[in-house]
Amino acid sequence: MVKDTPIITGYYRYTDIWFEWSSALPNQEDVRPLKAILAHDSITHPDHPLHVEGVKGVQMYLGTLNATGESRLLFSTAQVDYVRYWLHAMQLTKDVIPLPYSDCLLTESDLRSVTKVVYADGSALRGAVKQIDKNNKRLKSSALGPALTSRREIFERVRAYWAEKKGVWCAIDFEAWEYDHSVITEFGWRLVGWKDGKEHREATHVIVDEHQKYRNSKYVPEHRYDYGFGESQYVKKSLFPKMVSGFLAELNEYGPVFLVFHDNSQDIKYLKSLGAPLDGLTYINYTLPLAIPHNGPFVVDTSDLFAALEGVTDRKALGRVCAHLQIPTKNLHNAGNDAHYTLEALISMAEGDPVDIQREKRWPGCTTQGVKVDFKEEEDSDYSDDGLVKPNTSNVVSSW
């Protein structure tokens, strides 16, 4: 009985395919057609056999190596196989050319992350190869440390999961009275999710009715009545925990749930104090599968994502993050507005290029040391988006 041979799927380095594969071919007559089909201007042409409908140029992959954290431009094994059989079907090679040697195959265990990348033309592809090499040299000269390394890995996981357009991504924010942070005054959320392949978007701002008398002004500006994306709802204090818990439970209808925060610690404390269903709450990290997982819920923090993009370990306030991402804001410190802009920041980064490429595109010429962006201006983390001194809320837990 013939024993089934397991099919191994994975990726090949672009450099191995471009430089090494042709030189290892046993039939030298196959070299020219292989080099021709892999040429920069050829592979990005709309008539190329690897062309993906709806994509301008060539779709490839960018992977992060487990061993070093460096990036590699990749072909999938499916793409390499297709090239082999297409060349033979078009009678450009006498036989199906052999696969590249197995030592250059990368499997999921070799990679921390893999994301799709698109290059519109040969010039863009050539430029990308040079930029990836430049970024890898920056990485080698940078003492990233575990905190920044972790955030960079989270950044790529979020990009990969967002690209699948599955589940629901819900930004959440609470506001509280500045003199007693157990007194929650507002709750805001905004989501984008997919059901049966259709995109859904919703948003709500809630004011706790009995807590309207608790006003902010010294540490936090008072903007609870300045929700900019619809009508605010008023909810009785006695019904507020049930409303929040019910809302969180309904998110499961979408499938995988991604809860998006900007500096998550305090908001998660509030959710737990209100009895929200957070069983299985997981922080995104590189040990999760490359494909979107189906358990959760998962925590996504835009302050961590932006820190990865900036190349630092400290977090910036939401207003400053939005300013650097060129997202206009108005009336921050309203829970509904903050949820809106938090999701905008998430989408802006998640839909962008991989972290190093995105950094260079957003702020060209500003990465002067390793992977750190030099924004020129000095920023004092003791001040909020509105210039007011922020109180210490690290040990605050709401009581309801």
Coordinates of C-alpha atoms in Angstrom, one line a residue:
M1 CA 0.0 0.0 0.0
V2 CA 1.3 3.4 -0.9
K3 CA 1.9 5.6 2.2
D4 CA 0.4 9.1 2.0
T5 CA 3.1 11.8 1.9
P6 CA 2.2 14.7 4.2
I7 CA 1.9 18.0 2.4
I8 CA 4.0 20.6 4.2
T9 CA 2.8 24.2 3.7
G10 CA 4.9 27.2 4.6
Y11 CA 7.0 30.0 3.0
Y12 CA 10.2 30.5 1.0
R13 CA 12.4 33.6 1.4
Y14 CA 12.1 35.9 -1.6
T15 CA 15.9 36.0 -1.8
D16 CA 16.2 32.2 -1.9
I17 CA 13.7 32.0 -4.7
W18 CA 15.1 34.9 -6.7
F19 CA 18.9 34.2 -6.3
E20 CA 19.3 30.5 -5.4
W21 CA 16.4 28.5 -7.0
S22 CA 17.5 29.0 -10.6
S23 CA 21.1 28.1 -9.9
A24 CA 20.1 24.8 -8.4
L25 CA 18.1 23.6 -11.4
P26 CA 19.4 20.5 -13.0
N27 CA 18.4 21.6 -16.5
Q28 CA 20.0 24.9 -17.4
E29 CA 17.4 25.5 -20.1
D30 CA 14.9 26.1 -17.4
V31 CA 16.8 28.9 -15.8
R32 CA 15.8 31.6 -18.3
P33 CA 12.0 31.1 -18.1
L34 CA 12.1 30.9 -14.3
K35 CA 14.1 34.1 -13.9
A36 CA 11.8 35.8 -16.4
I37 CA 8.6 34.9 -14.5
L38 CA 10.2 36.0 -11.2
A39 CA 11.5 39.4 -12.6
H40 CA 10.3 42.4 -10.6
D41 CA 8.4 44.0 -13.5
S42 CA 7.0 40.7 -14.6
I43 CA 5.7 39.5 -11.3
T44 CA 3.8 42.7 -10.7
H45 CA 2.1 42.7 -14.1
P46 CA -1.7 42.1 -14.1
D47 CA -1.3 39.2 -16.6
H48 CA 1.1 37.4 -14.3
P49 CA -0.1 33.9 -13.2
L50 CA 0.3 34.9 -9.5
H51 CA -1.9 37.9 -10.0
V52 CA -4.8 38.1 -7.4
E53 CA -8.1 39.5 -8.6
G54 CA -8.7 42.9 -7.2
V55 CA -5.1 43.4 -6.2
K56 CA -2.9 46.0 -8.0
G57 CA 0.5 44.4 -8.4
V58 CA 1.8 41.3 -6.6
Q59 CA 0.6 40.0 -3.3
M60 CA 3.4 38.5 -1.2
Y61 CA 4.1 37.9 2.5
L62 CA 6.2 39.5 5.1
G63 CA 7.3 37.3 8.0
T64 CA 9.1 37.9 11.2
L65 CA 11.7 35.2 12.1
N66 CA 11.4 33.6 15.5
A67 CA 15.2 33.4 16.0
T68 CA 16.1 37.0 15.4
G69 CA 13.0 39.1 15.1
E70 CA 14.1 40.2 11.6
S71 CA 11.8 40.5 8.7
R72 CA 11.9 38.5 5.5
L73 CA 9.9 38.9 2.3
L74 CA 8.3 35.6 1.4
F75 CA 6.6 33.5 -1.2
S76 CA 4.0 31.0 0.0
T77 CA 4.6 27.3 -0.9
A78 CA 1.3 27.6 -3.0
Q79 CA 2.8 30.4 -5.1
V80 CA 6.0 28.5 -5.7
D81 CA 4.1 25.4 -6.7
Y82 CA 1.9 27.3 -9.0
V83 CA 4.9 28.9 -10.8
R84 CA 6.4 25.4 -11.3
Y85 CA 3.3 23.9 -12.9
W86 CA 2.4 27.0 -14.9
L87 CA 5.7 27.1 -16.6
H88 CA 5.3 23.4 -17.5
A89 CA 1.7 23.8 -18.7
M90 CA 2.8 26.7 -20.9
Q91 CA 5.5 24.4 -22.3
L92 CA 8.2 26.8 -21.1
T93 CA 10.0 24.0 -19.3
K94 CA 10.3 20.4 -20.5
D95 CA 9.4 18.9 -17.1
V96 CA 8.0 20.4 -13.8
I97 CA 11.0 22.0 -12.3
P98 CA 12.0 20.6 -8.8
L99 CA 11.1 22.5 -5.6
P100 CA 13.7 24.5 -3.9
Y101 CA 15.8 22.6 -1.4
S102 CA 13.9 21.9 1.8
D103 CA 16.4 23.7 4.1
C104 CA 15.0 27.1 2.8
L105 CA 11.4 26.2 3.7
L106 CA 10.0 28.2 6.6
T107 CA 7.1 26.7 8.6
E108 CA 4.8 28.4 11.1
S109 CA 7.1 27.3 13.9
D110 CA 9.9 29.4 12.3
L111 CA 7.9 32.6 12.2
R112 CA 6.4 34.9 14.9
S113 CA 4.1 36.5 12.4
V114 CA 3.2 36.5 8.7
T115 CA 1.2 39.2 7.0
K116 CA 0.2 39.9 3.4
V117 CA 1.9 42.7 1.5
V118 CA 1.2 44.2 -1.9
Y119 CA 3.7 45.9 -4.3
A120 CA 2.1 47.8 -7.2
D121 CA 5.0 47.6 -9.6
G122 CA 8.6 46.5 -10.0
S123 CA 10.0 49.7 -8.6
A124 CA 7.9 49.3 -5.5
L125 CA 9.1 45.7 -5.1
R126 CA 12.8 46.6 -5.5
G127 CA 12.4 49.5 -3.1
A128 CA 10.7 47.2 -0.5
V129 CA 13.6 44.7 -0.7
K130 CA 16.1 47.5 0.1
Q131 CA 13.9 48.9 2.8
I132 CA 13.4 45.6 4.5
D133 CA 17.2 45.1 4.5
K134 CA 17.6 48.6 6.0
N135 CA 15.1 47.9 8.7
N136 CA 16.8 44.7 9.6
K137 CA 20.1 46.6 10.0
R138 CA 18.3 49.0 12.3
L139 CA 17.0 46.1 14.4
K140 CA 20.5 44.7 14.8
S141 CA 21.7 48.1 16.1
S142 CA 18.8 48.5 18.5
A143 CA 18.6 47.2 22.0
L144 CA 14.9 46.6 21.8
G145 CA 14.4 44.9 25.1
P146 CA 11.5 42.4 25.9
A147 CA 8.8 45.1 26.3
L148 CA 9.3 46.7 22.8
T149 CA 9.9 43.3 21.2
S150 CA 6.6 42.1 22.6
R151 CA 4.7 45.2 21.4
R152 CA 6.2 44.8 17.9
E153 CA 4.9 41.2 17.8
I154 CA 1.5 42.3 19.1
F155 CA 1.4 44.9 16.3
E156 CA 1.8 42.3 13.6
R157 CA -0.7 39.9 15.2
V158 CA -3.3 42.7 15.3
R159 CA -2.6 43.5 11.6
A160 CA -3.0 39.9 10.6
Y161 CA -6.2 39.3 12.6
W162 CA -7.8 42.6 11.4
A163 CA -7.0 41.7 7.8
E164 CA -9.3 38.6 8.0
K165 CA -12.4 40.8 8.6
K166 CA -13.9 38.4 11.1
G167 CA -15.4 38.7 14.5
V168 CA -15.9 42.1 16.2
W169 CA -13.5 44.9 17.3
C170 CA -15.1 47.0 20.0
A171 CA -13.4 50.1 21.5
I172 CA -14.5 50.8 25.1
D173 CA -14.0 53.7 27.4
F174 CA -15.2 54.8 30.9
E175 CA -15.0 58.2 32.5
A176 CA -15.1 58.7 36.2
W177 CA -15.3 61.6 38.8
E178 CA -11.9 63.0 39.3
Y179 CA -12.2 63.1 43.1
D180 CA -13.4 59.5 43.5
H181 CA -12.7 57.1 40.7
S182 CA -15.2 54.5 41.9
V183 CA -17.9 56.9 40.7
I184 CA -18.3 56.0 37.0
T185 CA -20.0 58.9 35.1
E186 CA -19.9 57.7 31.5
F187 CA -19.5 54.6 29.3
G188 CA -18.8 54.7 25.6
W189 CA -18.3 52.1 22.9
R190 CA -17.9 51.8 19.2
L191 CA -17.6 48.6 17.2
V192 CA -17.0 47.3 13.7
G193 CA -17.8 43.6 13.1
W194 CA -18.7 41.1 10.5
K195 CA -21.8 38.8 10.3
D196 CA -22.3 36.6 7.3
G197 CA -19.7 38.5 5.4
K198 CA -21.4 41.9 6.0
E199 CA -19.8 44.7 7.9
H200 CA -21.6 46.2 10.8
R201 CA -20.8 49.5 12.7
E202 CA -22.4 50.7 15.9
A203 CA -21.6 53.2 18.6
T204 CA -23.2 54.4 21.9
H205 CA -22.5 56.9 24.6
V206 CA -24.1 56.4 28.1
I207 CA -24.3 58.8 31.0
V208 CA -25.1 57.4 34.5
D209 CA -28.1 59.5 35.5
E210 CA -27.5 59.8 39.2
H211 CA -23.9 60.8 38.7
Q212 CA -24.6 63.9 36.7
K213 CA -23.9 66.0 39.8
Y214 CA -20.3 64.8 39.9
R215 CA -18.5 67.3 37.6
N216 CA -14.8 67.3 36.5
S217 CA -12.7 70.4 35.9
K218 CA -9.4 70.2 37.8
Y219 CA -7.7 67.1 36.5
V220 CA -10.0 66.2 33.6
P221 CA -12.1 68.5 31.4
E222 CA -15.9 68.1 31.6
H223 CA -17.2 66.9 28.2
R224 CA -19.9 64.4 29.1
Y225 CA -22.5 66.4 27.2
D226 CA -20.4 66.8 24.1
Y227 CA -20.7 63.4 22.4
G228 CA -20.1 64.1 18.8
F229 CA -21.5 61.0 17.1
G230 CA -25.2 60.7 18.1
E231 CA -27.5 61.2 21.0
S232 CA -26.3 60.2 24.5
Q233 CA -28.3 57.7 26.5
Y234 CA -29.1 58.2 30.2
V235 CA -29.1 55.0 32.3
K236 CA -30.0 54.6 36.0
K237 CA -27.2 53.5 38.3
S238 CA -29.1 50.4 39.3
L239 CA -29.4 49.3 35.7
F240 CA -25.9 50.3 34.5
P241 CA -24.1 47.0 35.5
K242 CA -26.7 44.8 33.7
M243 CA -26.6 47.1 30.6
V244 CA -22.8 46.8 30.3
S245 CA -22.7 43.1 31.0
G246 CA -25.6 42.5 28.5
F247 CA -23.8 44.5 25.8
L248 CA -20.5 42.5 26.3
A249 CA -22.4 39.2 26.1
E250 CA -24.1 40.2 22.8
L251 CA -20.7 40.7 21.2
N252 CA -20.2 36.9 21.1
E253 CA -22.8 36.8 18.3
Y254 CA -20.0 38.0 16.0
G255 CA -17.6 35.3 16.7
P256 CA -14.1 36.2 18.0
V257 CA -14.3 39.3 20.2
F258 CA -11.5 41.9 20.3
L259 CA -11.9 44.5 23.1
V260 CA -10.0 47.7 22.1
F261 CA -8.7 50.1 24.8
H262 CA -6.3 53.0 25.0
D263 CA -4.3 52.1 28.1
N264 CA -6.5 49.2 29.2
S265 CA -5.8 48.6 32.9
Q266 CA -8.4 51.0 34.4
D267 CA -11.2 50.2 31.9
I268 CA -10.7 46.4 32.5
K269 CA -11.0 47.0 36.3
Y270 CA -14.3 48.8 35.7
L271 CA -15.6 46.0 33.5
K272 CA -14.7 43.4 36.2
S273 CA -16.3 45.5 39.0
L274 CA -19.5 45.7 37.0
G275 CA -19.6 41.9 36.6
A276 CA -19.0 41.9 32.8
P277 CA -18.5 38.5 31.3
L278 CA -14.7 38.4 30.8
D279 CA -14.0 34.6 31.2
G280 CA -11.0 33.6 29.1
L281 CA -9.8 37.2 28.7
T282 CA -6.5 37.0 26.8
Y283 CA -3.9 39.6 25.9
I284 CA -2.7 39.3 22.3
N285 CA 0.8 37.9 22.1
Y286 CA 3.0 36.1 19.6
T287 CA 2.2 32.7 21.0
L288 CA -1.3 32.9 19.6
P289 CA -1.8 31.2 16.2
L290 CA -1.0 33.2 13.0
A291 CA -4.6 32.8 11.9
I292 CA -7.4 34.5 13.8
P293 CA -8.2 32.5 16.9
H294 CA -11.8 31.5 17.9
N295 CA -11.7 31.8 21.7
G296 CA -11.2 35.0 23.7
P297 CA -12.2 37.7 24.3
F298 CA -8.9 39.4 23.4
V299 CA -7.4 42.6 24.7
V300 CA -6.0 45.1 22.1
D301 CA -4.4 48.3 23.4
T302 CA -3.8 51.1 21.0
S303 CA -1.3 52.7 23.3
D304 CA 0.9 49.5 22.9
L305 CA 0.4 49.5 19.2
F306 CA 1.5 53.1 18.8
A307 CA 4.5 52.5 21.1
A308 CA 5.5 49.7 18.8
L309 CA 5.2 52.0 15.8
E310 CA 7.1 54.8 17.5
G311 CA 9.8 52.4 18.7
V312 CA 9.5 53.2 22.4
T313 CA 8.2 51.5 25.6
D314 CA 6.3 54.4 27.1
R315 CA 2.7 55.1 26.3
K316 CA 1.3 58.3 24.8
A317 CA -2.1 59.9 25.6
L318 CA -4.9 59.3 23.1
G319 CA -4.9 62.8 21.8
R320 CA -1.2 62.8 21.0
V321 CA -1.5 59.4 19.3
C322 CA -4.3 60.6 17.1
A323 CA -2.3 63.8 16.3
H324 CA 0.7 61.7 15.1
L325 CA -1.7 59.5 13.1
Q326 CA -3.3 62.6 11.6
I327 CA -6.7 61.8 13.1
P328 CA -8.5 65.0 14.0
T329 CA -10.1 64.9 17.5
K330 CA -12.7 67.0 19.4
N331 CA -13.9 66.9 23.0
L332 CA -11.7 64.1 24.3
H333 CA -12.5 62.8 27.8
N334 CA -16.0 62.1 26.7
A335 CA -16.3 58.3 26.9
G336 CA -18.1 58.0 23.5
N337 CA -15.7 60.3 21.7
D338 CA -12.7 58.5 23.2
A339 CA -14.1 55.1 22.1
H340 CA -14.6 56.6 18.6
Y341 CA -11.1 57.9 18.3
T342 CA -9.6 54.8 19.9
L343 CA -11.1 52.6 17.2
E344 CA -10.0 55.1 14.5
A345 CA -6.4 54.8 15.8
L346 CA -6.7 51.0 15.8
I347 CA -8.0 50.9 12.2
S348 CA -5.4 53.4 11.0
M349 CA -2.5 51.2 12.3
A350 CA -4.1 47.8 11.6
E351 CA -4.8 48.6 8.0
G352 CA -1.4 50.0 7.4
D353 CA 1.9 48.3 6.4
P354 CA 4.0 46.1 8.7
V355 CA 5.4 48.1 11.6
D356 CA 8.8 49.1 10.2
I357 CA 7.5 49.9 6.7
Q358 CA 4.6 51.8 8.2
R359 CA 6.9 53.8 10.4
E360 CA 9.0 55.0 7.5
K361 CA 6.0 55.8 5.4
R362 CA 4.3 57.9 8.1
W363 CA 7.4 59.8 9.3
P364 CA 10.1 59.5 6.6
G365 CA 13.6 60.5 7.8
C366 CA 12.6 60.7 11.5
T367 CA 14.0 57.3 12.6
T368 CA 17.4 58.5 13.8
Q369 CA 18.3 55.8 16.4
G370 CA 17.5 52.2 15.7
V371 CA 13.7 52.0 15.3
K372 CA 12.8 55.0 17.5
V373 CA 11.0 57.9 15.9
D374 CA 12.3 61.4 16.8
F375 CA 9.2 63.6 16.8
K376 CA 11.4 66.6 17.6
E377 CA 9.0 68.1 20.2
E378 CA 9.5 67.3 23.9
E379 CA 6.4 65.6 25.4
D380 CA 5.7 65.5 29.1
S381 CA 3.8 62.3 30.0
D382 CA 2.5 63.9 33.2
Y383 CA 0.1 66.0 31.2
S384 CA -3.1 64.9 29.6
D385 CA -4.4 65.7 26.1
D386 CA -5.9 68.9 27.4
G387 CA -2.9 70.1 29.4
L388 CA -4.3 69.3 32.8
V389 CA -2.3 67.4 35.4
K390 CA -3.4 63.8 35.6
P391 CA -4.1 62.2 39.1
N392 CA -2.7 58.7 39.9
T393 CA -5.5 56.2 39.4
S394 CA -3.4 53.0 39.4
N395 CA -5.0 51.6 42.5
V396 CA -8.6 52.6 41.8
V397 CA -11.3 49.9 41.6
S398 CA -14.9 50.9 41.2
S399 CA -17.5 49.6 43.6
W400 CA -21.1 49.1 42.5

